[in-house]
Coordinates of C-alpha atoms and ligand atoms in Angstrom, one line a residue:
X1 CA 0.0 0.0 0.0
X2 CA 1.2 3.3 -0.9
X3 CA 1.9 5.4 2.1
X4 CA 3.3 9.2 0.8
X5 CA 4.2 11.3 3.3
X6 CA 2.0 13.8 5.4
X7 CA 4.5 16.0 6.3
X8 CA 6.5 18.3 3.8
X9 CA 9.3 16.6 2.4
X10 CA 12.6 19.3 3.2
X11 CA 14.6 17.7 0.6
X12 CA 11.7 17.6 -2.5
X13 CA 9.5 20.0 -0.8
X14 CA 6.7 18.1 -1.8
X15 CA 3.8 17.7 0.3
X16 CA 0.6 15.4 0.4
X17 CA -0.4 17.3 3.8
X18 CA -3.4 19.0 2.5
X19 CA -5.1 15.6 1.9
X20 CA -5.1 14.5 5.4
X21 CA -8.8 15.0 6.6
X22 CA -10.1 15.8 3.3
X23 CA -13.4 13.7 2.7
X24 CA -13.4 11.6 -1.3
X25 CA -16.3 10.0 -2.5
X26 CA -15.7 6.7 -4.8
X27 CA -18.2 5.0 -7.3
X28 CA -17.6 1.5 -7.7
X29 CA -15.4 1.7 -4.8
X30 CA -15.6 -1.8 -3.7
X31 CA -14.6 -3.5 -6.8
X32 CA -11.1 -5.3 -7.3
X33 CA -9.5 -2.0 -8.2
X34 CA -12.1 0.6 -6.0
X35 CA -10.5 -1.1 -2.9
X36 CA -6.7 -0.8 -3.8
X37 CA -8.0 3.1 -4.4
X38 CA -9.4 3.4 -1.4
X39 CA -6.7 1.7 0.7
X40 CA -4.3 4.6 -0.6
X41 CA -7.1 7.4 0.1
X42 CA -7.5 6.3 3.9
X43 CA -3.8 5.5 4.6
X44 CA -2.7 9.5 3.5
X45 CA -6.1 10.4 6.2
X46 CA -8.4 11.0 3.2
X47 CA -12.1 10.1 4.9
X48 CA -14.0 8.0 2.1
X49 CA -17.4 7.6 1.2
X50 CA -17.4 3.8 -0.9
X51 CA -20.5 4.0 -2.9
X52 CA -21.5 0.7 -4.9
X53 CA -24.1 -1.4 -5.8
X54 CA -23.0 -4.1 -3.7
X55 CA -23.6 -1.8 -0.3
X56 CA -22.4 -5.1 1.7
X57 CA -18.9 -5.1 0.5
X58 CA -18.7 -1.3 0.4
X59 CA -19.9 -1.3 4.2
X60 CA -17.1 -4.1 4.9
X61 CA -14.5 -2.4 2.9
X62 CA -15.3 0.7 5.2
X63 CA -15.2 -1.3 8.5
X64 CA -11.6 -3.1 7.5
X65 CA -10.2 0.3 6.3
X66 CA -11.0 2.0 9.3
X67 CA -9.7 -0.6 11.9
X68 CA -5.9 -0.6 9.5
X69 CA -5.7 3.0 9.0
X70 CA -8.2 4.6 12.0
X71 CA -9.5 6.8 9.0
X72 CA -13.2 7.6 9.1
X73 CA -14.4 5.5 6.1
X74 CA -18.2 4.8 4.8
X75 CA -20.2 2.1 2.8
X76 CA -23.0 3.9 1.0
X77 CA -25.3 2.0 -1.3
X78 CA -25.3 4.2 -4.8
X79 CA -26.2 3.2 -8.1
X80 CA -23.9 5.0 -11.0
X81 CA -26.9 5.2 -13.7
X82 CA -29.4 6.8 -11.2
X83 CA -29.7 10.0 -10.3
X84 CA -31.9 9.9 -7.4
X85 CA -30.1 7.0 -5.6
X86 CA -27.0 9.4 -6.1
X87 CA -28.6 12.4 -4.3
X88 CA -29.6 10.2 -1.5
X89 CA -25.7 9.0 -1.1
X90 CA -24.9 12.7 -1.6
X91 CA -27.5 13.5 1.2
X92 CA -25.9 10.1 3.6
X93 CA -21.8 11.3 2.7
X94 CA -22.4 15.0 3.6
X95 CA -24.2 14.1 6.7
X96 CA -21.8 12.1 8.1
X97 CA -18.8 14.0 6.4
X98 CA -19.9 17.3 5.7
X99 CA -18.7 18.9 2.2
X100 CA -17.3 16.6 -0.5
X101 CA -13.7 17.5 -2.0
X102 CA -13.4 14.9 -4.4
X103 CA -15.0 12.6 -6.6
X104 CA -13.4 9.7 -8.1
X105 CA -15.5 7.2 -10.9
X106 CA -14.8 4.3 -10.7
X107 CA -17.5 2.2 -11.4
X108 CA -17.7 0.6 -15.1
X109 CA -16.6 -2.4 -16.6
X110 CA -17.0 -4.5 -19.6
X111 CA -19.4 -7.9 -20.0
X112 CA -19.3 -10.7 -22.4
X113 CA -22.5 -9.3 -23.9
X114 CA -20.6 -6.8 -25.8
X115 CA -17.5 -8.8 -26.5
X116 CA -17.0 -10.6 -30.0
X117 CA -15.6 -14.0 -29.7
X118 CA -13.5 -13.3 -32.6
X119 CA -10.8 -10.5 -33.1
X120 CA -12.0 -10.2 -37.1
X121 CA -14.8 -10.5 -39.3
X122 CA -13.8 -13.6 -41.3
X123 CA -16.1 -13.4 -44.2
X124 CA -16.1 -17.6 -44.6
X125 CA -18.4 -17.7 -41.2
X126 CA -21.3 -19.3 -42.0
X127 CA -23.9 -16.1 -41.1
X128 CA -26.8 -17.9 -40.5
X129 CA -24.9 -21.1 -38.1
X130 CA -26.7 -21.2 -34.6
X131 CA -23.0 -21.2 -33.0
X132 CA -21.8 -18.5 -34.1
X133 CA -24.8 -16.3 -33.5
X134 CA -24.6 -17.7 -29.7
X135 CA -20.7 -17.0 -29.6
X136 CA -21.5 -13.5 -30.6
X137 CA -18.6 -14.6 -33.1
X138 CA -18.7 -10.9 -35.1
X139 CA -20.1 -7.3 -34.4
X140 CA -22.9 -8.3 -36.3
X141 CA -23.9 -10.7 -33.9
X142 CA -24.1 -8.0 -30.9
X143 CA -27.3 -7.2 -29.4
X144 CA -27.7 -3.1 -28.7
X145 CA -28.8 -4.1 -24.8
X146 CA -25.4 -5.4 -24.3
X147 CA -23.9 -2.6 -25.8
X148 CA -26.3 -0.2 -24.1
X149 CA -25.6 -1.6 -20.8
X150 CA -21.8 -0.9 -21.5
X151 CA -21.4 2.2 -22.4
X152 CA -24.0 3.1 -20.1
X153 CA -22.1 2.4 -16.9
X154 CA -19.1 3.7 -18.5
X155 CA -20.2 7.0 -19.8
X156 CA -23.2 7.8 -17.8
X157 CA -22.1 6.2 -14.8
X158 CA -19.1 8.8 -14.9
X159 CA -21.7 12.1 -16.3
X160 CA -24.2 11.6 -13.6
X161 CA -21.9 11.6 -10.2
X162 CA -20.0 14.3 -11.6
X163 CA -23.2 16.2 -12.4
X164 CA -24.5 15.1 -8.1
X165 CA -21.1 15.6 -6.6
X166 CA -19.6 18.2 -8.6
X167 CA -22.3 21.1 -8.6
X168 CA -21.0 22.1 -4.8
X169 CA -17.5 22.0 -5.4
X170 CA -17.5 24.2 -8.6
X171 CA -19.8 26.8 -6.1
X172 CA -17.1 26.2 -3.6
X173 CA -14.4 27.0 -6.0
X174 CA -12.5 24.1 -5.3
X175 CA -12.6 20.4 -6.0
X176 CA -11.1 17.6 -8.1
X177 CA -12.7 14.9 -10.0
X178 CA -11.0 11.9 -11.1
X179 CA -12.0 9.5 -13.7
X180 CA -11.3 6.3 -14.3
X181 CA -10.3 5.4 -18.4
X182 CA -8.6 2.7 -19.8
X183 CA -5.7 1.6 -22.8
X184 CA -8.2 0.7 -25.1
X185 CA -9.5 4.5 -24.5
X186 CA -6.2 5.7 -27.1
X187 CA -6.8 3.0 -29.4
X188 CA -9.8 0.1 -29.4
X189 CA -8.8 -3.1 -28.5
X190 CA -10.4 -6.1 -30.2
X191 CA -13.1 -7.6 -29.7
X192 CA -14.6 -4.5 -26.7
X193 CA -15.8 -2.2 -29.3
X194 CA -18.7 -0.9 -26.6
X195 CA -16.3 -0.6 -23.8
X196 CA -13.8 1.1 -26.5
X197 CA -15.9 3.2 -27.2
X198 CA -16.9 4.0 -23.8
X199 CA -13.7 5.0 -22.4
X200 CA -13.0 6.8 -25.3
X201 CA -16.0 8.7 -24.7
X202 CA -14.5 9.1 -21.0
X203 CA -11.2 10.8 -22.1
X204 CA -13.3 13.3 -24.6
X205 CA -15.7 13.9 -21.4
X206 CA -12.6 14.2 -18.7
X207 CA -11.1 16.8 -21.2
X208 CA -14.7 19.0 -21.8
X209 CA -14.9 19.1 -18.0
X210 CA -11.9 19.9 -17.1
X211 CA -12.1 23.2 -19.6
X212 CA -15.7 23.5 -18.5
X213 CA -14.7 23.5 -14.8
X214 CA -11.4 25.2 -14.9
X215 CA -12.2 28.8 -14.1
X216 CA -14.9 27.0 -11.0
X217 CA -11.6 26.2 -9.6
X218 CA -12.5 22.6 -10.3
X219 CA -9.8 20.1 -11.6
X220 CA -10.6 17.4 -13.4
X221 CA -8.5 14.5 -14.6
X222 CA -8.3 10.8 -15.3
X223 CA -6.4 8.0 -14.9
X224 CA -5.6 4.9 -17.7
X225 CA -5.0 1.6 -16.1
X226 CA -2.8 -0.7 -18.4
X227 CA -3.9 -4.2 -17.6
X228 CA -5.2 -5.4 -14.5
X229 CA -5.9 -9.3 -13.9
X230 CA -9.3 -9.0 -12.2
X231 CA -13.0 -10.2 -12.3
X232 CA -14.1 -8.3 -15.4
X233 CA -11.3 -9.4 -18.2
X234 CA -10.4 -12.5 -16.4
X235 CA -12.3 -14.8 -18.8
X236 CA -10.2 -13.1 -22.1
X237 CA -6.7 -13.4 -20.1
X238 CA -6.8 -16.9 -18.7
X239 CA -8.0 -20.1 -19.9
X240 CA -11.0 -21.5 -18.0
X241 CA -10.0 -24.9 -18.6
X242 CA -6.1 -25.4 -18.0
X243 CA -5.4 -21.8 -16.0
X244 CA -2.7 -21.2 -18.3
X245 CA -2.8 -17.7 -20.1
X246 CA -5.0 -16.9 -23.8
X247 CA -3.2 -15.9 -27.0
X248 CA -4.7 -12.6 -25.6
X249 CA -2.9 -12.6 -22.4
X250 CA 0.1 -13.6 -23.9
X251 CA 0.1 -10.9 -26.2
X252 CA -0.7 -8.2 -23.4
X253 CA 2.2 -9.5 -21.6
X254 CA 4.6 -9.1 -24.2
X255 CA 3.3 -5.7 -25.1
X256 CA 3.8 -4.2 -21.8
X257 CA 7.6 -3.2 -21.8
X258 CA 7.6 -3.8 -18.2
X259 CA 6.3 -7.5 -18.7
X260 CA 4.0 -8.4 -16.4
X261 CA 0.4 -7.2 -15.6
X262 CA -0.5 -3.9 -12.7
X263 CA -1.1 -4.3 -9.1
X264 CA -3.9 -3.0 -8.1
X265 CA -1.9 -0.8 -5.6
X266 CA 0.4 0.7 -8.6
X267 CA -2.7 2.7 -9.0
X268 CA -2.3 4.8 -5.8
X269 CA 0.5 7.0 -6.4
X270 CA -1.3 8.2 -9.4
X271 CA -4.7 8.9 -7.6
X272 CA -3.1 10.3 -4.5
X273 CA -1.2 12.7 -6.9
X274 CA -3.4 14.2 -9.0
X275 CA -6.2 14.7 -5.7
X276 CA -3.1 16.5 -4.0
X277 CA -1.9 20.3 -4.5
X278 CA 1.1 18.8 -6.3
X279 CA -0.5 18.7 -9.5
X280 CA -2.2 22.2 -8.9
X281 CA -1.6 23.5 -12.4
X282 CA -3.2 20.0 -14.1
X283 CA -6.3 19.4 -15.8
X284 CA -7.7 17.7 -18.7
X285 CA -4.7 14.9 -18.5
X286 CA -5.9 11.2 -19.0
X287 CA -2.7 9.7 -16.9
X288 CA -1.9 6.2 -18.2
X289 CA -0.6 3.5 -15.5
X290 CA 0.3 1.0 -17.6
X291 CA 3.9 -0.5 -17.3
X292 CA 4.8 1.3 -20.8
X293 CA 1.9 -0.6 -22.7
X294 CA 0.5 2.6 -24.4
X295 CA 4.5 3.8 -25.0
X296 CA 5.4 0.5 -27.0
X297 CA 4.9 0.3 -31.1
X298 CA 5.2 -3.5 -30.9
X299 CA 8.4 -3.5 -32.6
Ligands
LIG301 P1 -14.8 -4.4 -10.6 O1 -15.8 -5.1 -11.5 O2 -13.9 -5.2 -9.7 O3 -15.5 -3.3 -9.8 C1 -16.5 -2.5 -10.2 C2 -17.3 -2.1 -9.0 O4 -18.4 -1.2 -9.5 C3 -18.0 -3.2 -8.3 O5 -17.8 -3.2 -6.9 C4 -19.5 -3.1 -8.7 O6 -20.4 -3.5 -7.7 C5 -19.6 -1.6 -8.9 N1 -20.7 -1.2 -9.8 C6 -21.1 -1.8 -10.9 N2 -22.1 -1.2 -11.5 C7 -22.4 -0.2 -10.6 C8 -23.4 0.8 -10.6 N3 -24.3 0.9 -11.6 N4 -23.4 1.7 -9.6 C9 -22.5 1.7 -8.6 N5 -21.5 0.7 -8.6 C10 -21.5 -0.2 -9.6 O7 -13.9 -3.6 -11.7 P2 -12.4 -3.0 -11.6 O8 -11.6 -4.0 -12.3 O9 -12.1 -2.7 -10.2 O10 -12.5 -1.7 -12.4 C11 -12.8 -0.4 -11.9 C12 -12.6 0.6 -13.0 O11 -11.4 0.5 -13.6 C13 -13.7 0.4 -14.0 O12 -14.1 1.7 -14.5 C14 -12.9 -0.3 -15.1 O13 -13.5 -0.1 -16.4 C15 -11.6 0.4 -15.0 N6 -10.5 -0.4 -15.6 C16 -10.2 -1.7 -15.1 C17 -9.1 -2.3 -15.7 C18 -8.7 -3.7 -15.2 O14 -7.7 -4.3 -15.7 N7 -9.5 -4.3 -14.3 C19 -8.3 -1.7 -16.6 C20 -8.6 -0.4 -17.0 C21 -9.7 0.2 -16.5

């Protein structure tokens, strides 16, 4: 866990200090990468609000986080795509925690509704097999609810928070928002055209903001996680079957100069920076955290 210092740093002269006590609020907080987040926010003293769907694990998130750090932490049930169950988490943080200073969206994700089994259109498919319609083998076997669903968490599910959480702090004149992107944001990766597109849409959204907000006093930025082994890409890296890794996650591998995939807590330093007064004088940046990945031509 990433633990920067609280106090000003005589040699750099860098400080985290004005973090400690500062209250963040995280979507999707409880998720595989959500927690790593929210370890580094309540180690530096930041009090966290955990919103989520799944209100359980955002609730024992808060409890464990709290006991290991003895930073005032929260589990509030939230869902991303609704606005009213976002003002009644906005209504639950600032009652326990008073004013929100930043927002960090985190929920979204991917699902194998709006993921083609196959990399490229190969014309020689048979269109009209039963197999291939169920393996979803080409974009032309994709049904719009799956990719609704994706780029609804995605896109939305980063809109709508900002819209509940950062009304106050551009009336404050002070705030940042963080959002959370992806590689396949710069360039599509196969076979995730909705969540492609999503992300992308995130990057394009993180940048309008950040202009939008900028003379509010409101910073907004986001971060681009290289690859992550967790819950949501886990059935395209490893093979069910034998546990070894897919062409896919062999490929990943050997495209990330620094050859192996992110811990979760790699992510922190990142965050933690671009909440803190150190990056005072940034907006707009997507911030990729990805071993090299997005760096590397292939060749
Ligand atoms: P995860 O699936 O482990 O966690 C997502 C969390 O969001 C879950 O706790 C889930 O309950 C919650 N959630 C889902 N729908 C919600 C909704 N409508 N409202 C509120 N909460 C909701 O995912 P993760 O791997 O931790 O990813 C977190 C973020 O990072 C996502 O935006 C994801 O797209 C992005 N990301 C992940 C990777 C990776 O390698 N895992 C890489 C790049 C970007």
């Amino acid at each position: 866990m990433t633990k920067l210092p609280l106090k000003s740093n005589q040699e750099s002269g860098f400080s985290l200090s004005g973090l400690s006590g500062r209250v963040c609020v995280i979507t999707g907080g409880a998720g595989i990468l959500g927690q790593a987040i929210c370890h580094g926010l309540a180690a530096n003293g930041i009090r966290t609000a955990i919103l989520d769907l799944n209100h359980e694990a955002a609730n024992n998130l808060a409890r464990a986080l709290e006991s290991e750090t003895g930073t005032r932490c929260i589990g509030v049930s939230a869902d991303v795509l609704n606005k009213e169950s976002l003002e009644q988490a906005k209504k639950i943080v600032e009652s326990e925690f008073g004013q929100v200073d930043f927002l960090i969206n985190g929920a979204g994700g991917n699902s194998p509704k709006a993921t083609t089994s196959k990399e490229n259109y190969q014309p020689s498919s048979p269109l009209e097999s039963g197999v291939e319609k169920i393996e979803r083998s080409s974009i032309f076997d994709l049904d719009q609810s799956g990719f609704k669903f994706v780029f609804d968490l995605n896109f939305m599910g980063t809109l709508l928070p900002s819209q509940i959480f950062g009304e106050d702090m551009a009336k404050r004149g002070k705030g940042v928002i963080i959002n959370i992107s992806s590689m396949n944001s710069f360039k599509p990766l196969t076979k995730i055209p909705a969540y492609s597109a999503a992300k992308a849409s995130v990057n394009n959204f993180t940048q309008w903001l950040a202009v939008h907000l900028a003379p509010a006093g409101v910073r907004v930025n986001a971060i681009a996680p290289g690859f992550f082994l967790t819950d949501q890409n886990r059935f395209l890296l490893i093979d069910k079957e034998t546990g070894e890794p897919t062409a896919r996650g062999q490929k990943i591998k050997s495209n990330t100069p620094m050859g192996r995939y992110g811990d979760p807590e790699n992510l922190q330093g990142a965050v933690l920076f671009l909440l803190s007064d150190l990056s005072s004088f940034i907006t707009g940046v997507i911030l990729p955290v990805d071993g090299g990945y997005s760096a590397y031509g292939g060749v």
